[in-house]
Short mmCIF file of C-alpha atoms and ligand atoms in Angstrom, two decimals:
data_model
loop_
_atom_site.label_atom_id
_atom_site.label_comp_id
_atom_site.label_asym_id
_atom_site.label_seq_id
_atom_site.Cartn_x
_atom_site.Cartn_y
_atom_site.Cartn_z
CA MET A 1 27.63 6.40 -6.79
CA TYR A 2 26.39 8.31 -3.66
CA ILE A 3 24.66 6.06 -1.15
CA SER A 4 23.24 7.22 2.17
CA ARG A 5 25.07 6.36 5.39
CA LYS A 6 22.13 4.22 6.51
CA GLY A 7 21.96 2.48 3.22
CA SER A 8 25.68 1.75 3.18
CA GLN A 9 25.63 0.27 6.63
CA ILE A 10 22.85 -2.17 6.12
CA LYS A 11 23.84 -5.81 5.71
CA PRO A 12 21.76 -8.13 3.56
CA SER A 13 19.94 -10.89 5.47
CA SER A 14 22.23 -13.94 5.37
CA THR A 15 19.43 -16.34 6.18
CA LEU A 16 17.51 -15.34 3.19
CA ALA A 17 20.74 -15.29 1.10
CA ILE A 18 21.70 -18.86 2.15
CA THR A 19 18.14 -20.07 1.56
CA ALA A 20 18.19 -18.49 -1.97
CA LYS A 21 21.58 -19.94 -2.74
CA ALA A 22 20.44 -23.51 -1.76
CA LYS A 23 17.30 -23.09 -3.90
CA GLU A 24 19.39 -21.76 -6.78
CA MET A 25 21.83 -24.80 -6.62
CA GLN A 26 18.77 -27.26 -6.36
CA ASP A 27 17.32 -25.64 -9.57
CA GLU A 28 20.65 -26.19 -11.27
CA GLY A 29 20.40 -29.91 -10.47
CA VAL A 30 22.90 -29.99 -7.53
CA ASP A 31 21.72 -32.50 -4.86
CA ILE A 32 21.88 -29.95 -2.09
CA ILE A 33 20.35 -30.39 1.42
CA GLY A 34 19.33 -26.98 2.80
CA PHE A 35 19.22 -26.59 6.59
CA GLY A 36 19.06 -22.85 6.08
CA ALA A 37 15.41 -22.24 5.58
CA GLY A 38 13.52 -20.53 8.40
CA GLU A 39 10.26 -21.68 6.98
CA PRO A 40 8.11 -24.85 7.39
CA ASP A 41 8.52 -27.32 4.44
CA CYS A 42 4.92 -28.22 4.26
CA ASP A 43 2.35 -26.65 2.06
CA THR A 44 -0.11 -23.94 3.29
CA PRO A 45 -3.19 -25.93 4.42
CA SER A 46 -5.72 -26.21 1.60
CA HIS A 47 -8.71 -24.46 3.34
CA ILE A 48 -6.44 -21.28 3.67
CA LYS A 49 -5.44 -21.49 0.03
CA GLN A 50 -9.15 -21.87 -0.94
CA ALA A 51 -10.06 -18.79 0.96
CA ALA A 52 -7.49 -16.81 -1.14
CA ILE A 53 -8.80 -18.25 -4.41
CA GLN A 54 -12.30 -17.30 -3.30
CA ALA A 55 -11.18 -13.75 -2.45
CA ILE A 56 -9.74 -13.34 -5.93
CA GLU A 57 -12.84 -14.72 -7.56
CA GLU A 58 -15.11 -12.47 -5.51
CA GLY A 59 -13.07 -9.51 -6.46
CA PHE A 60 -11.55 -8.79 -3.03
CA THR A 61 -8.71 -7.18 -4.84
CA LYS A 62 -8.70 -3.51 -3.74
CA TYR A 63 -7.17 -1.39 -0.97
CA THR A 64 -8.33 -2.36 2.55
CA PRO A 65 -7.88 -0.18 5.62
CA VAL A 66 -4.21 0.43 6.21
CA ALA A 67 -4.05 -1.61 9.34
CA GLY A 68 -5.95 -4.42 7.78
CA THR A 69 -9.57 -5.44 7.47
CA ILE A 70 -11.73 -5.11 10.53
CA GLU A 71 -12.78 -8.80 10.19
CA LEU A 72 -9.07 -9.94 10.32
CA ARG A 73 -8.28 -7.61 13.19
CA LYS A 74 -11.30 -8.83 15.14
CA ALA A 75 -10.27 -12.40 14.41
CA ILE A 76 -6.79 -11.69 15.86
CA CYS A 77 -8.34 -10.18 18.94
CA HIS A 78 -10.53 -13.22 19.26
CA GLN A 79 -7.50 -15.52 18.90
CA LEU A 80 -5.57 -13.56 21.52
CA GLN A 81 -8.41 -13.71 23.94
CA GLN A 82 -8.99 -17.41 23.39
CA ASP A 83 -5.25 -18.41 23.58
CA HIS A 84 -4.15 -16.09 26.33
CA GLY A 85 -7.11 -14.22 27.84
CA LEU A 86 -5.74 -11.10 26.37
CA ILE A 87 -8.17 -8.34 25.69
CA TYR A 88 -7.35 -6.15 22.63
CA ALA A 89 -9.64 -3.98 20.59
CA PRO A 90 -9.25 -3.91 16.79
CA ASN A 91 -7.81 -0.43 16.99
CA GLN A 92 -4.88 -1.94 18.84
CA ILE A 93 -3.96 -4.32 16.00
CA VAL A 94 -1.92 -3.40 12.99
CA ILE A 95 -1.51 -6.00 10.29
CA SER A 96 1.58 -5.74 8.11
CA ASN A 97 3.64 -7.48 5.35
CA GLY A 98 4.93 -10.14 7.70
CA ALA A 99 6.06 -9.92 11.28
CA LYS A 100 9.26 -8.46 10.00
CA HIS A 101 7.42 -5.40 8.80
CA SER A 102 5.52 -5.25 12.10
CA LEU A 103 8.82 -5.08 13.91
CA THR A 104 10.28 -2.34 11.66
CA ASN A 105 7.06 -0.31 12.16
CA ALA A 106 7.31 -0.76 15.82
CA PHE A 107 10.93 0.57 16.07
CA MET A 108 10.06 3.47 13.92
CA ALA A 109 7.15 4.28 16.15
CA ILE A 110 9.03 4.32 19.40
CA LEU A 111 12.70 5.32 18.75
CA ASN A 112 14.39 8.66 18.47
CA PRO A 113 17.88 8.88 17.03
CA GLY A 114 20.36 7.48 19.55
CA ASP A 115 17.81 5.60 21.60
CA GLU A 116 19.08 2.13 22.68
CA VAL A 117 17.42 -1.14 22.43
CA ILE A 118 18.59 -4.09 24.41
CA ILE A 119 18.89 -7.28 22.29
CA PRO A 120 19.84 -10.46 24.24
CA ALA A 121 22.26 -12.60 22.18
CA PRO A 122 21.92 -14.96 20.44
CA PHE A 123 19.31 -13.02 18.52
CA TRP A 124 17.50 -13.26 15.23
CA LEU A 125 19.82 -11.42 12.94
CA SER A 126 17.35 -8.86 11.63
CA TYR A 127 16.81 -7.17 15.04
CA PRO A 128 19.90 -5.00 15.16
CA GLU A 129 19.55 -3.98 11.52
CA MET A 130 15.88 -2.98 12.16
CA VAL A 131 16.85 -0.93 15.24
CA GLY A 132 19.54 0.74 13.15
CA LEU A 133 17.13 1.54 10.34
CA ALA A 134 14.92 3.33 12.86
CA ASP A 135 18.00 5.33 13.96
CA GLY A 136 18.24 3.44 17.23
CA ILE A 137 21.32 1.82 18.64
CA PRO A 138 21.27 -1.93 19.17
CA MET A 139 22.80 -2.82 22.55
CA ILE A 140 23.77 -6.50 22.46
CA VAL A 141 23.83 -8.38 25.77
CA TYR A 142 25.50 -11.79 25.64
CA THR A 143 23.70 -14.49 27.49
CA LYS A 144 25.41 -17.68 28.81
CA LYS A 145 24.99 -21.17 27.59
CA GLU A 146 25.00 -22.35 31.19
CA ASN A 147 21.93 -20.15 31.67
CA GLN A 148 20.38 -21.78 28.61
CA TYR A 149 20.92 -18.57 26.73
CA LYS A 150 18.41 -16.78 28.92
CA LEU A 151 18.91 -13.19 29.88
CA THR A 152 19.00 -12.73 33.67
CA PRO A 153 17.43 -9.70 35.37
CA GLU A 154 20.94 -8.66 36.60
CA GLU A 155 22.31 -8.78 33.03
CA LEU A 156 19.37 -6.76 31.86
CA GLU A 157 19.75 -4.11 34.61
CA ASN A 158 23.46 -3.76 34.03
CA ALA A 159 22.83 -3.06 30.32
CA ILE A 160 20.34 -0.30 31.02
CA THR A 161 21.53 3.35 30.43
CA SER A 162 19.68 6.67 30.44
CA ARG A 163 19.21 6.13 26.61
CA THR A 164 17.65 2.72 26.88
CA LYS A 165 14.16 2.76 25.38
CA ALA A 166 13.17 -0.89 24.84
CA ILE A 167 14.12 -4.55 25.15
CA ILE A 168 13.43 -7.33 22.76
CA ILE A 169 12.13 -10.62 24.12
CA ASN A 170 11.88 -13.45 21.64
CA SER A 171 10.50 -16.64 23.29
CA PRO A 172 10.54 -19.17 21.80
CA SER A 173 13.82 -18.00 20.41
CA ASN A 174 15.41 -18.02 16.95
CA PRO A 175 18.10 -19.32 16.88
CA THR A 176 18.51 -21.16 20.18
CA GLY A 177 14.88 -22.58 20.68
CA MET A 178 15.02 -21.45 24.28
CA ILE A 179 11.70 -20.71 26.04
CA TYR A 180 11.41 -18.45 29.13
CA THR A 181 9.26 -19.72 31.96
CA LYS A 182 6.60 -17.38 33.45
CA GLU A 183 8.79 -16.62 36.59
CA GLU A 184 11.79 -15.78 34.36
CA LEU A 185 9.62 -13.48 32.23
CA GLN A 186 8.16 -11.87 35.32
CA ALA A 187 11.62 -11.12 36.65
CA LEU A 188 12.70 -9.54 33.33
CA VAL A 189 9.63 -7.40 32.87
CA ALA A 190 9.90 -6.20 36.49
CA VAL A 191 13.30 -4.64 35.51
CA ALA A 192 12.02 -3.30 32.19
CA LEU A 193 9.06 -1.63 33.98
CA LYS A 194 11.35 -0.15 36.68
CA TYR A 195 13.16 1.74 33.93
CA ASP A 196 9.94 2.42 31.94
CA LEU A 197 11.18 0.46 28.90
CA TYR A 198 9.02 -0.76 26.02
CA ILE A 199 9.05 -4.51 25.66
CA ILE A 200 8.95 -5.79 22.08
CA SER A 201 7.73 -9.38 22.49
CA ASP A 202 8.30 -11.41 19.32
CA GLU A 203 6.12 -14.50 19.84
CA ILE A 204 6.11 -15.73 16.22
CA TYR A 205 7.13 -19.23 17.26
CA GLU A 206 4.63 -19.51 20.17
CA LYS A 207 2.78 -22.53 18.64
CA LEU A 208 5.87 -24.56 17.95
CA ILE A 209 6.90 -25.77 21.35
CA TYR A 210 7.95 -29.16 22.64
CA ASP A 211 8.17 -31.50 25.68
CA GLY A 212 4.90 -30.14 26.96
CA ALA A 213 6.36 -26.64 27.36
CA ILE A 214 3.99 -23.75 28.01
CA HIS A 215 4.17 -20.51 26.20
CA VAL A 216 3.54 -17.40 28.26
CA SER A 217 2.53 -14.35 26.40
CA VAL A 218 4.30 -11.32 27.74
CA PRO A 219 1.32 -8.92 27.93
CA THR A 220 -0.53 -11.33 30.18
CA LEU A 221 1.97 -10.60 33.07
CA GLY A 222 0.00 -7.58 34.35
CA ALA A 223 -1.77 -4.43 33.27
CA ASP A 224 1.40 -2.32 33.44
CA VAL A 225 3.25 -4.90 31.25
CA TYR A 226 0.39 -4.91 28.83
CA GLU A 227 0.61 -1.20 28.45
CA LYS A 228 4.30 -1.17 27.61
CA THR A 229 4.35 -4.29 25.36
CA ILE A 230 4.32 -4.37 21.62
CA LEU A 231 3.34 -7.95 20.83
CA ILE A 232 4.48 -9.29 17.45
CA ASN A 233 3.07 -12.41 15.83
CA GLY A 234 1.78 -13.67 12.47
CA VAL A 235 0.81 -16.54 10.34
CA SER A 236 4.25 -17.26 8.71
CA LYS A 237 5.47 -20.05 11.00
CA SER A 238 2.28 -21.42 12.62
CA TYR A 239 0.35 -21.91 9.42
CA SER A 240 3.19 -22.36 7.00
CA MET A 241 2.50 -19.14 5.30
CA THR A 242 5.88 -17.46 4.96
CA GLY A 243 5.26 -16.27 1.39
CA TRP A 244 1.91 -14.74 2.06
CA ARG A 245 3.50 -12.01 4.18
CA ILE A 246 1.03 -11.45 7.00
CA GLY A 247 2.16 -10.48 10.47
CA TYR A 248 0.71 -8.25 13.17
CA ALA A 249 1.46 -6.06 16.16
CA ALA A 250 -0.85 -5.67 19.15
CA ALA A 251 -0.14 -2.61 21.23
CA HIS A 252 -1.48 0.38 23.08
CA PRO A 253 -3.93 2.20 20.83
CA LYS A 254 -1.59 5.32 20.52
CA ILE A 255 1.36 3.13 19.37
CA ALA A 256 -0.84 1.13 17.03
CA SER A 257 -2.12 4.37 15.50
CA VAL A 258 1.46 5.66 14.93
CA MET A 259 2.47 2.36 13.43
CA SER A 260 -0.49 2.50 11.09
CA ASN A 261 0.32 6.03 10.10
CA ILE A 262 3.96 4.90 9.24
CA GLN A 263 2.57 2.08 7.27
CA SER A 264 0.09 4.32 5.40
CA HIS A 265 2.99 6.07 3.66
CA GLY A 266 5.39 3.18 3.42
CA SER A 267 3.26 0.34 2.06
CA SER A 268 -0.46 0.87 2.69
CA ASN A 269 -2.52 -2.28 3.70
CA PRO A 270 -0.99 -5.71 3.43
CA ASN A 271 -2.10 -7.72 0.42
CA SER A 272 -5.94 -8.07 0.45
CA ILE A 273 -6.01 -11.64 -0.73
CA ALA A 274 -3.38 -12.72 1.92
CA GLN A 275 -5.55 -11.09 4.48
CA LYS A 276 -8.44 -13.34 3.48
CA ALA A 277 -6.11 -16.32 3.68
CA ALA A 278 -4.91 -15.25 7.18
CA LEU A 279 -8.55 -14.94 8.29
CA ALA A 280 -9.18 -18.59 7.28
CA ALA A 281 -6.01 -19.51 9.12
CA TYR A 282 -7.27 -17.94 12.39
CA THR A 283 -10.86 -18.83 12.14
CA GLY A 284 -10.65 -22.29 10.48
CA PRO A 285 -9.64 -25.70 11.83
CA GLN A 286 -6.47 -25.66 13.91
CA ASP A 287 -5.42 -29.31 13.65
CA CYS A 288 -2.90 -28.36 10.98
CA VAL A 289 -0.88 -26.43 13.54
CA GLU A 290 -0.73 -29.36 16.00
CA GLU A 291 0.11 -31.73 13.13
CA MET A 292 3.10 -29.56 12.15
CA ARG A 293 4.15 -29.12 15.78
CA ARG A 294 4.26 -32.87 16.28
CA ALA A 295 6.26 -33.38 13.08
CA PHE A 296 8.87 -30.81 14.24
CA GLU A 297 9.14 -32.38 17.67
CA GLU A 298 9.89 -35.66 16.19
CA ARG A 299 12.52 -34.10 13.84
CA ARG A 300 14.08 -32.24 16.70
CA ASN A 301 14.40 -35.43 18.76
CA TYR A 302 16.08 -37.15 15.84
CA MET A 303 18.40 -34.18 15.14
CA MET A 304 19.52 -34.11 18.86
CA GLU A 305 20.24 -37.77 18.94
CA ARG A 306 22.28 -37.66 15.80
CA ILE A 307 24.23 -34.48 16.68
CA GLU A 308 25.15 -35.84 20.04
CA GLN A 309 26.97 -38.68 18.22
CA ILE A 310 29.02 -36.42 16.01
CA PRO A 311 32.47 -35.77 17.54
CA ASN A 312 33.68 -32.26 18.41
CA ILE A 313 30.37 -30.40 18.10
CA SER A 314 27.78 -29.86 20.82
CA ALA A 315 24.26 -28.68 20.51
CA PHE A 316 21.74 -26.87 22.82
CA LYS A 317 18.50 -28.79 23.01
CA PRO A 318 15.82 -26.48 21.69
CA ARG A 319 12.32 -26.43 23.32
CA GLY A 320 10.64 -24.33 20.61
CA ALA A 321 10.93 -22.99 17.11
CA PHE A 322 12.62 -25.19 14.55
CA TYR A 323 16.33 -24.60 14.81
CA VAL A 324 19.22 -26.47 16.44
CA LEU A 325 22.26 -24.38 17.30
CA PHE A 326 25.58 -26.21 17.59
CA ASP A 327 28.94 -25.07 18.84
CA MET A 328 31.81 -25.78 16.37
CA SER A 329 34.64 -24.12 18.34
CA GLU A 330 36.54 -27.40 18.75
CA LEU A 331 36.93 -27.54 14.96
CA ILE A 332 38.74 -24.19 14.77
CA GLY A 333 42.28 -24.37 13.69
CA ILE A 334 41.83 -27.63 11.70
CA THR A 335 43.07 -27.48 8.02
CA TYR A 336 40.90 -29.06 5.43
CA GLU A 337 42.25 -29.35 1.83
CA GLY A 338 44.71 -26.57 2.51
CA GLU A 339 42.14 -24.29 3.99
CA ILE A 340 42.18 -23.41 7.81
CA ILE A 341 38.98 -23.32 9.59
CA HIS A 342 39.00 -20.01 11.47
CA ALA A 343 35.31 -19.56 12.11
CA ALA A 344 31.79 -20.94 11.47
CA ASP A 345 31.74 -19.24 8.15
CA ASP A 346 34.62 -21.44 6.92
CA LEU A 347 32.94 -24.64 8.14
CA ALA A 348 29.71 -23.52 6.46
CA ARG A 349 31.51 -22.90 3.21
CA ILE A 350 33.27 -26.26 3.38
CA LEU A 351 29.95 -27.99 4.08
CA LEU A 352 28.31 -26.32 1.14
CA GLU A 353 31.19 -26.91 -1.31
CA LYS A 354 32.33 -30.45 -0.25
CA ALA A 355 29.27 -31.99 1.25
CA GLN A 356 26.42 -30.12 -0.53
CA VAL A 357 24.84 -29.04 2.76
CA ALA A 358 23.68 -25.46 3.36
CA VAL A 359 23.74 -24.26 6.98
CA VAL A 360 23.69 -20.89 8.64
CA PRO A 361 26.84 -19.63 10.37
CA CYS A 362 25.79 -17.53 13.31
CA ALA A 363 28.15 -14.62 13.64
CA ASP A 364 25.30 -12.40 12.51
CA PHE A 365 23.17 -13.89 15.31
CA GLY A 366 25.59 -12.69 17.93
CA CYS A 367 26.99 -16.23 18.46
CA PRO A 368 30.22 -16.71 16.58
CA ASN A 369 31.52 -20.31 16.42
CA HIS A 370 28.02 -21.59 16.16
CA ILE A 371 25.96 -23.07 13.30
CA ARG A 372 22.26 -23.12 13.02
CA LEU A 373 20.43 -25.99 11.38
CA SER A 374 16.71 -25.64 10.62
CA TYR A 375 14.74 -28.74 10.98
CA ALA A 376 11.79 -27.34 8.99
CA ILE A 377 12.76 -29.76 6.26
CA SER A 378 11.68 -33.37 5.52
CA MET A 379 12.88 -36.22 7.78
CA ASP A 380 14.56 -37.82 4.75
CA ASN A 381 16.49 -34.73 3.96
CA ILE A 382 17.38 -34.32 7.70
CA LYS A 383 18.74 -37.87 7.72
CA LYS A 384 20.64 -37.36 4.48
CA GLY A 385 22.11 -33.99 5.55
CA LEU A 386 23.25 -35.22 8.96
CA ASP A 387 24.90 -38.21 7.29
CA ARG A 388 26.83 -35.76 5.20
CA ILE A 389 27.74 -33.46 8.08
CA GLU A 390 28.84 -36.42 10.16
CA ALA A 391 30.94 -37.76 7.36
CA LEU A 392 32.57 -34.42 6.62
CA ILE A 393 33.44 -33.74 10.30
CA LYS A 394 34.88 -37.20 10.79
CA ASP A 395 36.92 -36.71 7.62
CA LEU A 396 38.20 -33.29 8.95
CA LEU A 397 39.21 -34.97 12.21
CA PHE A 398 40.83 -37.88 10.52
CA LEU A 399 42.94 -35.74 8.21
CA ASP A 400 43.86 -33.49 11.03
CA ALA A 401 44.94 -36.47 13.18
CA SER A 402 47.04 -37.86 10.37
CA VAL A 403 49.23 -34.75 9.84
N1 PMP B 501 10.66 -12.96 14.11
C1 PMP B 501 11.46 -14.07 14.17
C2 PMP B 501 12.18 -14.45 15.44
C3 PMP B 501 11.71 -14.75 13.01
O1 PMP B 501 12.52 -15.87 12.95
C4 PMP B 501 11.04 -14.35 11.75
C5 PMP B 501 11.23 -15.09 10.52
N2 PMP B 501 11.48 -14.55 9.43
C6 PMP B 501 10.15 -13.27 11.85
C7 PMP B 501 10.06 -12.58 13.10
C8 PMP B 501 9.48 -12.65 10.70
O2 PMP B 501 8.51 -13.50 10.17
P1 PMP B 501 7.76 -13.04 8.91
O3 PMP B 501 8.03 -14.00 7.90
O4 PMP B 501 6.23 -13.08 9.32
O5 PMP B 501 8.13 -11.59 8.49
N1 LIG B 502 13.27 -15.99 10.20
C1 LIG B 502 13.75 -16.94 9.29
C2 LIG B 502 15.19 -17.37 9.56
O1 LIG B 502 15.74 -16.86 10.57
C3 LIG B 502 13.46 -16.62 7.84
C4 LIG B 502 14.49 -15.78 7.21
C5 LIG B 502 14.48 -14.38 7.55
O2 LIG B 502 13.45 -13.78 7.44
O3 LIG B 502 15.53 -14.02 7.99
O4 LIG B 502 15.80 -18.06 8.82
#
């Protein structure tokens, strides 16, 4: 069967595949602990669900403007002003089917074939695929653990070529949980502006930050930065609304209008009912966000304490988002039940098959020999899952020592 070059090159999302696999095993009655999910475990707050029910009952079930209802775009403008002092007009906001869709629209709006986009690694695995789908070339720049996985201005400048069109900044980061400070961001955007690059700033985890950290929104860093930034955000993570599929981009009116034109042919408006729900999220009480943030911080602290006690693995302490990334390279070369562990994929498979724990091996995130654990699951499951991981790793090391 003939398949296009683009179609044949695309890889399925392994995060979604692992999450689906864990859910499937759970449904079959397997007692599986899933550390894969990139989504909060709690339900969508009830006032948000009620707004959607009301939307259905009131017949708000037709097409809306492609870029989203004016009331939701205004609410987003209001939120951006309140949270960050950012001034956007509704014609600068394009609401899409999740932040993922906003990102794909953004790349399609700014890239010509062969244009390069700088992606600091570790990165969220969809970025390179999205850039490729828009005929761009992902240019991966490997950051260093000793720099807390932060891209330095020198590393950025060295990676820029005459084809470079944009850089992706994702703070707080998936998968590391790293957060850039204001000064670090200023230094990076200074380089980006020097070469007239677009800045795609994915701030979807902005509300989930710990240890009193402060989130700095990239377009606040100056009028020239604001002009060149496509800000990406949405309700999926902050309001536990992953299934509703509402994300948005805030950008220069020209870019926003191109993104809207692209969307007008690809998918039209995002779901009208979900837009009403998102409106309730942005305009309703915000204590649900803080409640969730606090729960995540507690879980992160527990995860770090436990992982530090597990031999031969080491984790980076995340300051935001809801993932812990650990290095498993000291386990490479160990044989377990006749199988040699060559890479994180092998350890992930053994954990799933022998310990009923689903984790995300991070080769697709630009960090081989690392495993990502999501702590967007209940504390009970975190405890149970870490017990299993600890027992399996100790077993691996014991068997290895005894041969
Ligand atoms: N950016 C990052 C860094 C993410 O982890 C995710 C999670 N899927 C998204 C964007 C997309 O979120 P959404 O569910 O709104 O598409
Ligand atoms: N962003 C989440 C994750 O990294 C959700 C899954 C996805 O969309 O890839 O797990």
